[in-house]
Short mmCIF file of C-alpha atoms in Angstrom, two decimals:
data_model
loop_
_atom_site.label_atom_id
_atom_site.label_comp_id
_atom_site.label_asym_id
_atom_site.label_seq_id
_atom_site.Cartn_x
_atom_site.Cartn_y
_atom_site.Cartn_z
CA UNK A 1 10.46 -40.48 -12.01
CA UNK A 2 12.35 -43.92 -10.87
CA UNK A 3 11.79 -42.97 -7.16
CA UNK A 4 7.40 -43.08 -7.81
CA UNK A 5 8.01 -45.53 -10.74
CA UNK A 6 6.17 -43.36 -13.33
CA UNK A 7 6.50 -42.74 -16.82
CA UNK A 8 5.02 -39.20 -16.51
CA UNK A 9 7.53 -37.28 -15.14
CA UNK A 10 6.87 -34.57 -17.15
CA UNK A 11 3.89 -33.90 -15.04
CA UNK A 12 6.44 -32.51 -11.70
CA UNK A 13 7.33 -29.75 -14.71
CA UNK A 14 3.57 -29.51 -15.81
CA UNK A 15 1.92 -29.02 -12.24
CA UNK A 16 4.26 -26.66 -11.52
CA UNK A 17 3.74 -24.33 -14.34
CA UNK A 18 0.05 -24.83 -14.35
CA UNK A 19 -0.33 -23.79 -10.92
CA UNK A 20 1.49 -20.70 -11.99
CA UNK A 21 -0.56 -19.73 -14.63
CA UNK A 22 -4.07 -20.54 -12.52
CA UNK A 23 -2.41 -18.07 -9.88
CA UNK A 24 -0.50 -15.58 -11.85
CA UNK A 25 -3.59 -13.23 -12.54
CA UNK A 26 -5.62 -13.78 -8.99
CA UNK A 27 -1.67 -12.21 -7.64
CA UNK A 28 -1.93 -9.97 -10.36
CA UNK A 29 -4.92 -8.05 -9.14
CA UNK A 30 -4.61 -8.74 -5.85
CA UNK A 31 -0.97 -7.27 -6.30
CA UNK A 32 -2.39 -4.74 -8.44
CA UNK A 33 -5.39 -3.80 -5.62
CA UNK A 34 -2.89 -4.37 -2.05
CA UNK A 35 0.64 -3.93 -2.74
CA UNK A 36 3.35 -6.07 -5.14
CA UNK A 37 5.31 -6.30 -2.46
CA UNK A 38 2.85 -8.20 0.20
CA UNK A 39 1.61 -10.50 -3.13
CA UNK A 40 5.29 -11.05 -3.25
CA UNK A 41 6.07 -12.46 -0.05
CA UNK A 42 2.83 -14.61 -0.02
CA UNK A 43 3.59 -16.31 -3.20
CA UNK A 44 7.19 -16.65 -2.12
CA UNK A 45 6.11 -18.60 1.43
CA UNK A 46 3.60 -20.26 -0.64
CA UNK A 47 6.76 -21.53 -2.72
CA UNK A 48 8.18 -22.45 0.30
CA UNK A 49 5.66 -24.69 1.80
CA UNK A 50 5.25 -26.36 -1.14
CA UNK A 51 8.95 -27.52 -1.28
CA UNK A 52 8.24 -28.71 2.10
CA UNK A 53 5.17 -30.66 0.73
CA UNK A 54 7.71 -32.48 -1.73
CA UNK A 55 10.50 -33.14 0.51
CA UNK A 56 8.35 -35.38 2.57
CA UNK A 57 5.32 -36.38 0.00
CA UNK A 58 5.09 -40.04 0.77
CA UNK A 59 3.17 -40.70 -3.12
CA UNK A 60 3.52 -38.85 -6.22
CA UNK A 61 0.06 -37.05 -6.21
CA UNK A 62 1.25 -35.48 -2.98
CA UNK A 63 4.57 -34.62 -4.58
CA UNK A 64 2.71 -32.91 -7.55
CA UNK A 65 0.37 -31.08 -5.17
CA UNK A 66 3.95 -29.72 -3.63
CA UNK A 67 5.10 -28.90 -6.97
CA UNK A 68 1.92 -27.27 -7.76
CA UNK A 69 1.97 -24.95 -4.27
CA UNK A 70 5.66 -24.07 -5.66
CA UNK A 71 4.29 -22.94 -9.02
CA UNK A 72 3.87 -19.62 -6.80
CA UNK A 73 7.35 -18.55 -7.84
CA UNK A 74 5.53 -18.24 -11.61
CA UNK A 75 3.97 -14.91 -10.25
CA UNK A 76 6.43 -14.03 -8.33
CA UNK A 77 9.01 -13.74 -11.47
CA UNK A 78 6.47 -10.72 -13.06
CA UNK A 79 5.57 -9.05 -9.37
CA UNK A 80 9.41 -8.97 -8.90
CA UNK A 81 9.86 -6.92 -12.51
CA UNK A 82 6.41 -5.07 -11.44
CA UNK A 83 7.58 -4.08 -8.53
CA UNK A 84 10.94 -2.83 -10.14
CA UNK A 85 9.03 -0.72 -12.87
CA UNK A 86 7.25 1.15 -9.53
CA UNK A 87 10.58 1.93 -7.56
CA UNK A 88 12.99 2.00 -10.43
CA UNK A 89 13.91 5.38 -12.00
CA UNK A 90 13.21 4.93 -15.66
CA UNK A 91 16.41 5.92 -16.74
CA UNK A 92 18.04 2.70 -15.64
CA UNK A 93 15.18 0.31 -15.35
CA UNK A 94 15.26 -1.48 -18.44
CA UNK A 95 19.56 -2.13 -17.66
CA UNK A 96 17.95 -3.22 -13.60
CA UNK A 97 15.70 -5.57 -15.44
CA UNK A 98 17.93 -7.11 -17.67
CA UNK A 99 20.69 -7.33 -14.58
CA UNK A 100 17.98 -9.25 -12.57
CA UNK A 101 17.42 -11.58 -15.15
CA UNK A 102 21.05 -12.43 -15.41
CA UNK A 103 21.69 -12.65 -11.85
CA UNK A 104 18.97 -15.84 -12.01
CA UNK A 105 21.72 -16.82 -14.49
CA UNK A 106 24.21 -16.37 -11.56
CA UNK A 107 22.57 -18.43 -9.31
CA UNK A 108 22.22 -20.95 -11.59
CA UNK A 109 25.95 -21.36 -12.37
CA UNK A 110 26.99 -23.15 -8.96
CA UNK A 111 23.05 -24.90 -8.90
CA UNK A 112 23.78 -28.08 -10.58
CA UNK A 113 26.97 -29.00 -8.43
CA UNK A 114 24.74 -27.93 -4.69
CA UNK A 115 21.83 -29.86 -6.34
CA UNK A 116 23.87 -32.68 -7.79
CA UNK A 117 25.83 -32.98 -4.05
CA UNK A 118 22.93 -33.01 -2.66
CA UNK A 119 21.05 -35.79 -4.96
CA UNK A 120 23.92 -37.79 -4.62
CA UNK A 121 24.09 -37.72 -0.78
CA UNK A 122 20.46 -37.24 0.34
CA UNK A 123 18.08 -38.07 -2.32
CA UNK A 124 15.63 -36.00 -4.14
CA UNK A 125 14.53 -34.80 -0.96
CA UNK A 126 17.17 -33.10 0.17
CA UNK A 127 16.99 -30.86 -2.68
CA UNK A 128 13.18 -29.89 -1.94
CA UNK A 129 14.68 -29.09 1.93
CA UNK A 130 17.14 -27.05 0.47
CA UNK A 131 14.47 -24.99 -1.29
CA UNK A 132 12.39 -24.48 1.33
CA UNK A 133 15.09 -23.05 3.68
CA UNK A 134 16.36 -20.85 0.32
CA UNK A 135 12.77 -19.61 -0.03
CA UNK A 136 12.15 -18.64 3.59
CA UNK A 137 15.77 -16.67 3.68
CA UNK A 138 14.33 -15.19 0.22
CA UNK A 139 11.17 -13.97 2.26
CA UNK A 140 12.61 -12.66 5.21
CA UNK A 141 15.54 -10.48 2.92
CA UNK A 142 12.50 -9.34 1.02
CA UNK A 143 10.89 -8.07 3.92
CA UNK A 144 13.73 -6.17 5.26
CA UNK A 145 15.23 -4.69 2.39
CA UNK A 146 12.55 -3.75 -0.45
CA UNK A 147 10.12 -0.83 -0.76
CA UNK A 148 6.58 -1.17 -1.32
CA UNK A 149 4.80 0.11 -4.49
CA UNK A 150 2.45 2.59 -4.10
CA UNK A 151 1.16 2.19 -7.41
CA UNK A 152 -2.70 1.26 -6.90
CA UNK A 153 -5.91 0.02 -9.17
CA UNK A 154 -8.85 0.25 -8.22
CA UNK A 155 -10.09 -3.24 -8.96
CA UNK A 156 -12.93 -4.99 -6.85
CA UNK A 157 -13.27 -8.51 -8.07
CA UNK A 158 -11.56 -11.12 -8.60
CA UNK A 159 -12.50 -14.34 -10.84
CA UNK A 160 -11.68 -17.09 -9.25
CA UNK A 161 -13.76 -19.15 -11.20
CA UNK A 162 -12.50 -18.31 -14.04
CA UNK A 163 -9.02 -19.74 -12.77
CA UNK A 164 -10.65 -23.04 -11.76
CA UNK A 165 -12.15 -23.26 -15.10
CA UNK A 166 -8.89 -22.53 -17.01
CA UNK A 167 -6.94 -24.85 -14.85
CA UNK A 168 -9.13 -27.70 -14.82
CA UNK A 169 -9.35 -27.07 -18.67
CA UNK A 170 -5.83 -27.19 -19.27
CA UNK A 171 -5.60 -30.43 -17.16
CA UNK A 172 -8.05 -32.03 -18.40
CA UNK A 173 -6.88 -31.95 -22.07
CA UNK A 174 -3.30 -32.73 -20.98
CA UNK A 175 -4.32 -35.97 -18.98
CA UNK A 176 -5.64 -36.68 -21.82
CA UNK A 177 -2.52 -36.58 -24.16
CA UNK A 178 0.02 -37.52 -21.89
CA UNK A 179 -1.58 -40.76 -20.73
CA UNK A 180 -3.22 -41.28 -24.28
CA UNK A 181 -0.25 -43.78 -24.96
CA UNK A 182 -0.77 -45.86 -21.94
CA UNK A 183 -4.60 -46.03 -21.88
CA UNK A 184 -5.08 -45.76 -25.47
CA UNK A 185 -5.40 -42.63 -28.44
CA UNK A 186 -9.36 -44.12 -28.88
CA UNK A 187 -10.12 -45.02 -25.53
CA UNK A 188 -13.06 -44.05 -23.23
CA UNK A 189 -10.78 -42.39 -20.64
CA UNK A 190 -8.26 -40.30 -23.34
CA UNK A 191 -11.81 -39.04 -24.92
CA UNK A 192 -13.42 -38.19 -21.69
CA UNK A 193 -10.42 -36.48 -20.27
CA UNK A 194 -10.25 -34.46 -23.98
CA UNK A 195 -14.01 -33.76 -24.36
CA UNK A 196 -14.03 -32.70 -20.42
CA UNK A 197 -11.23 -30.06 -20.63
CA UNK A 198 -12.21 -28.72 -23.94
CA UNK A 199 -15.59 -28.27 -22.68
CA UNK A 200 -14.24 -26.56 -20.03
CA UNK A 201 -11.97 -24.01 -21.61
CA UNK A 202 -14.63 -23.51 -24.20
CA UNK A 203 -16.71 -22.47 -20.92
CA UNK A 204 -14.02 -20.10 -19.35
CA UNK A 205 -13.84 -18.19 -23.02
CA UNK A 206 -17.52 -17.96 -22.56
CA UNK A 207 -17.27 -16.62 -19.00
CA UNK A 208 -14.45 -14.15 -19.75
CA UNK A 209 -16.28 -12.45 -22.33
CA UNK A 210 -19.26 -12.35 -20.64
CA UNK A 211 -17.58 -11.14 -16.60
CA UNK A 212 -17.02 -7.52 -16.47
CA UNK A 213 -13.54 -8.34 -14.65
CA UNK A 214 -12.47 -11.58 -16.19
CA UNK A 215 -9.27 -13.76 -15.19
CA UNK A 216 -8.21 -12.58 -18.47
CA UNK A 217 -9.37 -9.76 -20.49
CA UNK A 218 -8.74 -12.28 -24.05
CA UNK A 219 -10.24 -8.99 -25.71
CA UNK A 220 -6.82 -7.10 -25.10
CA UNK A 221 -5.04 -10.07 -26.77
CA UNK A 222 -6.35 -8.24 -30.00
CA UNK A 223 -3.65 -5.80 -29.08
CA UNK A 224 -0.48 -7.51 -30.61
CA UNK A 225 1.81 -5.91 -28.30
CA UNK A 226 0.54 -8.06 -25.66
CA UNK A 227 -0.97 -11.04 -27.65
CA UNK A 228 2.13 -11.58 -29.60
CA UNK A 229 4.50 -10.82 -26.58
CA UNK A 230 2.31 -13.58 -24.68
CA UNK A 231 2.93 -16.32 -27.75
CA UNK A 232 6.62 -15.88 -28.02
CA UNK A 233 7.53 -15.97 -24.87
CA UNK A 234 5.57 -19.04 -23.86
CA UNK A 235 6.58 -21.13 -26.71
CA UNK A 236 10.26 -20.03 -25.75
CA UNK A 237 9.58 -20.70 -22.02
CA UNK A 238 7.77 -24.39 -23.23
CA UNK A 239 10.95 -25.04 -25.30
CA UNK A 240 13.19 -24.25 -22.53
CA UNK A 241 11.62 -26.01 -20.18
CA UNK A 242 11.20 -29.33 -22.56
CA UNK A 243 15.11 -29.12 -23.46
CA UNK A 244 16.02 -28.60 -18.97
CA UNK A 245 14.15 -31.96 -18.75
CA UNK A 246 15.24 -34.09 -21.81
CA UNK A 247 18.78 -33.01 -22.00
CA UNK A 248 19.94 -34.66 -18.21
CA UNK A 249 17.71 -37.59 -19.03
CA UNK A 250 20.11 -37.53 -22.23
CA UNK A 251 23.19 -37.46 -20.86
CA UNK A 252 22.52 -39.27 -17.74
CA UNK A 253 21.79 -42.52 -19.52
CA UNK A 254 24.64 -45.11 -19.05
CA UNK A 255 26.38 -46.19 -22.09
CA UNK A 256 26.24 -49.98 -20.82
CA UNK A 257 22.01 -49.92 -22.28
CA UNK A 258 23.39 -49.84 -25.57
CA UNK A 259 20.96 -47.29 -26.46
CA UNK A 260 22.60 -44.91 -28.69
CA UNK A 261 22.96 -42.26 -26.62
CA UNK A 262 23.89 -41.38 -23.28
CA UNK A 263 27.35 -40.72 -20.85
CA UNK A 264 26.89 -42.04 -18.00
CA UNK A 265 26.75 -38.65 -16.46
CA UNK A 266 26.08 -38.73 -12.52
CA UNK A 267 23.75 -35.62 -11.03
CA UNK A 268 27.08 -34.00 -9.63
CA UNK A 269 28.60 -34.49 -13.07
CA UNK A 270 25.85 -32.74 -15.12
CA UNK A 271 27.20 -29.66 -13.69
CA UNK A 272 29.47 -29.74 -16.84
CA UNK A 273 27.06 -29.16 -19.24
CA UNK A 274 24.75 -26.86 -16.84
CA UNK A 275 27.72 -24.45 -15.99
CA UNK A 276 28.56 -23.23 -19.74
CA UNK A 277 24.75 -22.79 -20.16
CA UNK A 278 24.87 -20.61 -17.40
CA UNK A 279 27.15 -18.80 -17.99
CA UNK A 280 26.55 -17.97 -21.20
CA UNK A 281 22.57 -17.15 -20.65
CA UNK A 282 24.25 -14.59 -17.66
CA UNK A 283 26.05 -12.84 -19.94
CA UNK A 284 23.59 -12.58 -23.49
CA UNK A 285 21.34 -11.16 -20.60
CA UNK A 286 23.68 -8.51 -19.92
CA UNK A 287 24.14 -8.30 -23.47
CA UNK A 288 20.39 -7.41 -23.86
CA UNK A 289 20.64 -4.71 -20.67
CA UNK A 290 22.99 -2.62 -22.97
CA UNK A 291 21.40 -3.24 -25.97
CA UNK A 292 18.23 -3.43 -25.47
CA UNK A 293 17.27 0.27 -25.64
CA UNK A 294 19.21 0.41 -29.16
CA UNK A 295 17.85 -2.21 -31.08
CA UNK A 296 14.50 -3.11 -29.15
CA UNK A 297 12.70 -5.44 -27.05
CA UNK A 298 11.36 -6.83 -30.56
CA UNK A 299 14.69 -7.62 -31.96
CA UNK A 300 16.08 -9.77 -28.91
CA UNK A 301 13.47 -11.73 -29.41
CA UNK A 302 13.20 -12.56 -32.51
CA UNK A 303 16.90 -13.31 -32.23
CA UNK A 304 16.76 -15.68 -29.26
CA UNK A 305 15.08 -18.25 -31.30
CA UNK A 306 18.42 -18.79 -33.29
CA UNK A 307 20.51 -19.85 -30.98
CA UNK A 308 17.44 -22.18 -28.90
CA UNK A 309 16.63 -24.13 -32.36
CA UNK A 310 19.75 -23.92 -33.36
CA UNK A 311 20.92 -25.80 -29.70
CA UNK A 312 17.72 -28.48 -30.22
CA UNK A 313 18.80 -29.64 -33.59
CA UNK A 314 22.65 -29.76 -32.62
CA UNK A 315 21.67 -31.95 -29.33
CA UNK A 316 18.80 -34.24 -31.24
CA UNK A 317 21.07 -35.11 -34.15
CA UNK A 318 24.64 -34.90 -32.78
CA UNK A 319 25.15 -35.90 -29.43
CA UNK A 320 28.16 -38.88 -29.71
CA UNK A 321 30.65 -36.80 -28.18
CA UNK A 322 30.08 -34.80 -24.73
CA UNK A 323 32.23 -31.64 -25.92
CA UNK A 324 29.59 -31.66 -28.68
CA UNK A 325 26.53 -31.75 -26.49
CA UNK A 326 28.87 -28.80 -23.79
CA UNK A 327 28.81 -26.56 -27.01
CA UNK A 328 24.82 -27.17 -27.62
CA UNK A 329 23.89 -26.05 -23.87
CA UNK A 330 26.63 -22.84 -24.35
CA UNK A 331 24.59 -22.04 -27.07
CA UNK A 332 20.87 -22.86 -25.34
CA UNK A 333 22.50 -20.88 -22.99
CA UNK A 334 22.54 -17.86 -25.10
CA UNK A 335 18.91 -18.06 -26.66
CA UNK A 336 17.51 -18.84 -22.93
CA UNK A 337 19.39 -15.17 -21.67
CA UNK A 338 17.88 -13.42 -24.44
CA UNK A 339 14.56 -14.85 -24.45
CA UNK A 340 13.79 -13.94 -20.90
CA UNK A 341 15.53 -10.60 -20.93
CA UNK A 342 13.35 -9.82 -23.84
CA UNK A 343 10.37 -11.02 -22.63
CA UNK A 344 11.13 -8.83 -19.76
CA UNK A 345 11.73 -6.11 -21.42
CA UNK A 346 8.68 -6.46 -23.72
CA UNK A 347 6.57 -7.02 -21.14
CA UNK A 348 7.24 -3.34 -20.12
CA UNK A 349 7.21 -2.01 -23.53
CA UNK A 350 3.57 -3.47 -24.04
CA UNK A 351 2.00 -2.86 -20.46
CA UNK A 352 1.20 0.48 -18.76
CA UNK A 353 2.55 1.11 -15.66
CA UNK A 354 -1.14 1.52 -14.14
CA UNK A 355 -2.07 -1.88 -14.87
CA UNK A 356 1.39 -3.37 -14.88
CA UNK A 357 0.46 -5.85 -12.23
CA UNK A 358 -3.16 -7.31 -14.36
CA UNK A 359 -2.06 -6.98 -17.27
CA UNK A 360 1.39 -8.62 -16.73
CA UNK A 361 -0.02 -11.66 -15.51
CA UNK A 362 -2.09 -11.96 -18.56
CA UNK A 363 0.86 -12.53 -20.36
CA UNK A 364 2.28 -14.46 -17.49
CA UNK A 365 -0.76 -16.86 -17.90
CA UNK A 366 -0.02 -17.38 -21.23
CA UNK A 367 3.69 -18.37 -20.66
CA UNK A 368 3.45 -20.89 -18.24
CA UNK A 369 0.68 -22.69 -19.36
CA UNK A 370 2.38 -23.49 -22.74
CA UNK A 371 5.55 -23.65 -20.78
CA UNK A 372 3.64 -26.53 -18.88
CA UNK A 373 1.54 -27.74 -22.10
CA UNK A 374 5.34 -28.33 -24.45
CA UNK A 375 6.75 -30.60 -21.94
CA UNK A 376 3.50 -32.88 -21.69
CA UNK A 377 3.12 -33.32 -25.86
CA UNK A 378 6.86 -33.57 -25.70
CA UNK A 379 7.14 -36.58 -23.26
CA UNK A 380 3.71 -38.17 -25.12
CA UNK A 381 5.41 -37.86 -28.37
CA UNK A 382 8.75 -39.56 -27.30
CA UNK A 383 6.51 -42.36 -24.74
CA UNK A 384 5.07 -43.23 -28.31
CA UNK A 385 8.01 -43.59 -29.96
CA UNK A 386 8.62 -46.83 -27.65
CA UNK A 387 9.69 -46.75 -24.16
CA UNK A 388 10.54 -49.01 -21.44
CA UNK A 389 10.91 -49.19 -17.49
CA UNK A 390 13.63 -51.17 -15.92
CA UNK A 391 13.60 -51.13 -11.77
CA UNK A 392 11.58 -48.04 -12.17
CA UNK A 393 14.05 -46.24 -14.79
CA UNK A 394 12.57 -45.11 -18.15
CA UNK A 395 14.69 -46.07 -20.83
CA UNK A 396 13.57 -43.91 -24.39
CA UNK A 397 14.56 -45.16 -27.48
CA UNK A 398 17.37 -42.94 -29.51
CA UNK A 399 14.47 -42.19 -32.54
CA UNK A 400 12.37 -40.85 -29.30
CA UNK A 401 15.03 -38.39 -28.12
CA UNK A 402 16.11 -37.26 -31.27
CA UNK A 403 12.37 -36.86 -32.12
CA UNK A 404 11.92 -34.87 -28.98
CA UNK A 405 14.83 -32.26 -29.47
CA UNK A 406 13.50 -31.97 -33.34
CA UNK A 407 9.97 -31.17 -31.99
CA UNK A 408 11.66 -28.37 -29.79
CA UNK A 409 13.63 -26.80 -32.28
CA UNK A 410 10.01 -26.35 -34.24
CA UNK A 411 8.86 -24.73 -30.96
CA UNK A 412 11.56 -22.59 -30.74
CA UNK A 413 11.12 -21.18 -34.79
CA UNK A 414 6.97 -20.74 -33.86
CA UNK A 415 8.31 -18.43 -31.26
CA UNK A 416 10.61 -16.39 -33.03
CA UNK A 417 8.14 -15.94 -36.01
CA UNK A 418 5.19 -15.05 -33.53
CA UNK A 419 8.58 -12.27 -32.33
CA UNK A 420 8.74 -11.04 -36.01
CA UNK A 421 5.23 -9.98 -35.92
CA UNK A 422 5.33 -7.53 -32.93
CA UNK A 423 4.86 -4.05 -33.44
CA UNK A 424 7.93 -1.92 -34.25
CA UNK A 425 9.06 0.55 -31.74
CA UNK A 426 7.46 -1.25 -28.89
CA UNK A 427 9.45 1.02 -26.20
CA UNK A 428 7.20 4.27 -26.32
CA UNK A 429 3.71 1.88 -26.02
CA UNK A 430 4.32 1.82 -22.10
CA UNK A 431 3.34 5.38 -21.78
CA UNK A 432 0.37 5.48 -23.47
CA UNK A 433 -3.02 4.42 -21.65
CA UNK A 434 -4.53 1.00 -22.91
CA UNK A 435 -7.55 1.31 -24.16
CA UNK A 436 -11.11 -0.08 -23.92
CA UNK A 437 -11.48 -3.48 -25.49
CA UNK A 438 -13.66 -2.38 -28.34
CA UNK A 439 -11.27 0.13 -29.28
CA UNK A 440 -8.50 -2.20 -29.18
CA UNK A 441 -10.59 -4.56 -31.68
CA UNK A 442 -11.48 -1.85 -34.11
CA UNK A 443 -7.58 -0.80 -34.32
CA UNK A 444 -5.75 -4.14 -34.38
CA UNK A 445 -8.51 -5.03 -37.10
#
């Protein structure tokens, strides 16, 4: 970021999803044990806080702890569709699903031009203020307006040491490869940072086998429904969230440094390219609310990983003219609708509604933290490709950025080939209890 003067930007993306995946299955069970809707609004003035944390941080480890604090909203995404699945009659809760995800699309449509407006006129910090007061108006319309589940689990503990395990892991090993280019691929610190975090998510695997109520049952991973669901959907959400951060940096780079790419594009301006990807992600997720009980939850994902690679390749390779690069967010657009309305929707397929809340956030865990693990390799890929900072900017050479859009392409065809190996007919599994881990073994065996 040129405001801290850092080359690891990727990290604001990182913390943020990493902090969602740590929380996701703590709300999960507590959601699951109290009430979705309480969990709800505590993650959502969690999120809110956090923004606050941003808007003034006065160093970038504060801003990342405020980033981290608003990786609440990662839980709140599956509480929200958990909560839906509990009030919802089930004749129109896969279309309500599928409606919600679009209206996200909605919101996003006039985003870029109220966050570019107010970038332009008030810094980055204005946009972090103008979270903060969204998220509090988010909480109090929650409050008024929305039912609470009575759906309830009877679950007693909760391993919070199994999140601090997974967590640290997950940083560790990512310290280690993003600022393996700066510090060295052989040096003490890279190894030690490595070593540290494998040894630590090597420990949480122990420790979740071992604890009768683990962060995450890994055991009902053996059930593909969930395992595979998991995969796909966090290689998708990793692939989106690389392509959000490398295609403004893309775009936004001023012709005059003669770099090979680049338009010049002010914060205001992106809105250009952000409004037809939109748009078009609103309406393939309405697409998928029709569809979706026709052709399966299977099916639209598989498909969204067309139109994501597909969008990579176009933007990596050609990106001289900006109606080009409009078209290649249109059609990112369309893979990002149906890759989150499917997940969505295959989320529900896979989970029973007694454990929607656990289980859910399983899968949620799985999502964000290779949502926050593509973005880091990403960004220490392209920093090794040759970078340099000017006044704080970080100027990537056009081999980097084309490397970087290849690489997500690849991501994107891992998760629509992890998509072609879910179960057919995934819509009837919701009904049927889950069962015990050793039974799931012996069958998916």
């Amino acid at each position: 970021m040129t405001h801290y003067q850092t080359t690891q930007g990727a990290w604001g993306t990182s913390s943020f999803l990493l902090a969602g995946a740590m929380s996701s299955p703590i709300l999960g069970k507590l959601a699951d044990m109290h009430g979705k809707r309480r969990v709800l609004l505590l993650a959502v003035t969690g999120a809110a806080v956090g923004a606050v944390v941003s808007a003034v941080a006065p160093t970038f480890g504060w801003f990342l702890v405020g980033r981290a604090l608003q990786g609440l909203l990662g839980p709140s995404m599956f509480l929200t569709y958990s909560l839906m699945r509990d009030v919802f009659p089930p004749r129109i809760l896969e279309l309500a699903v599928s409606i919600v995800t679009a209206g996200l699309g909605i919101i996003l449509i006039p985003a870029p031009w109220v966050t570019g407006w107010l970038l332009d006129h008030y810094g980055f910090r204005g946009i972090f203020w103008f979270f903060a007061i969204a998220l509090v108006v988010l909480a109090v319309a929650i409050r008024l307006t929305t039912e609470e589940s009575t759906v309830r689990t009877a679950t007693q503990a909760v391993d919070y040491l199994g999140a601090v395990l997974l967590g640290a892991g997950l940083v560790g090993v990512l310290t280690g490869v993003s600022f393996g280019t700066d510090w060295g691929c052989s040096s003490a610190r890279t190894v030690a940072f490595i070593v540290a975090g494998v040894a630590l998510l090597a420990l949480w695997v122990i420790t979740a086998l071992r604890t009768s109520e683990p962060l995450i049952d890994l055991r009902f991973f053996a059930r593909r429904s969930v395992g595979l669901t998991a995969l796909a959907s966090g290689l998708g959400s990793g692939m989106i969230g690389g392509f959000a951060t490398l295609l403004p940096i893309m775009v936004m780079m001023p012709t005059v440094a003669g770099l090979g790419y680049g338009f010049g594009t002010s914060a205001e301006g992106y809105a250009i390219y952000q409004a037809p990807w939109s748009i078009a992600s609103v309406l393939a997720g309405l697409g998928v609310g029709f569809a979706v009980r026709r052709i399966g939850s299977r099916r639209v994902l598989m498909t969204s990983a067309v139109p994501l690679a597909l969008a990579a390749l176009g933007a990596g390779l050609m990106h001289d003219s900006r109606g080009l690069v409009v078209v290649w967010a249109a059609v990112f657009g369309i893979g990002q609708g149906l890759l989150y309305s499917g997940t969505a929707n295959a989320v529900i397929d896979a989970v029973p509604a007694s454990l929607q809340g656990s289980m859910a956030s399983m899968v949620q865990v799985v999502q964000l933290a290779l949502g926050a693990v593509v973005p880091v390799v990403l960004f220490a890929i392209m920093n090794g490709r040759g970078v340099t900072v000017v006044q704080g900017a970080v100027l990537y050479r056009e081999s980097g950025v084309t490397t970087g859009f290849v690489v997500l392409a690849a991501v994107a065809a891992l998760a629509g080939i992890a998509a072609r190996w879910l179960p057919h007919g995934m819509g009837h599994q919701a009904e049927l209890p889950l069962p015990a881990p050793s039974q799931v073994l012996a069958a998916e065996a």
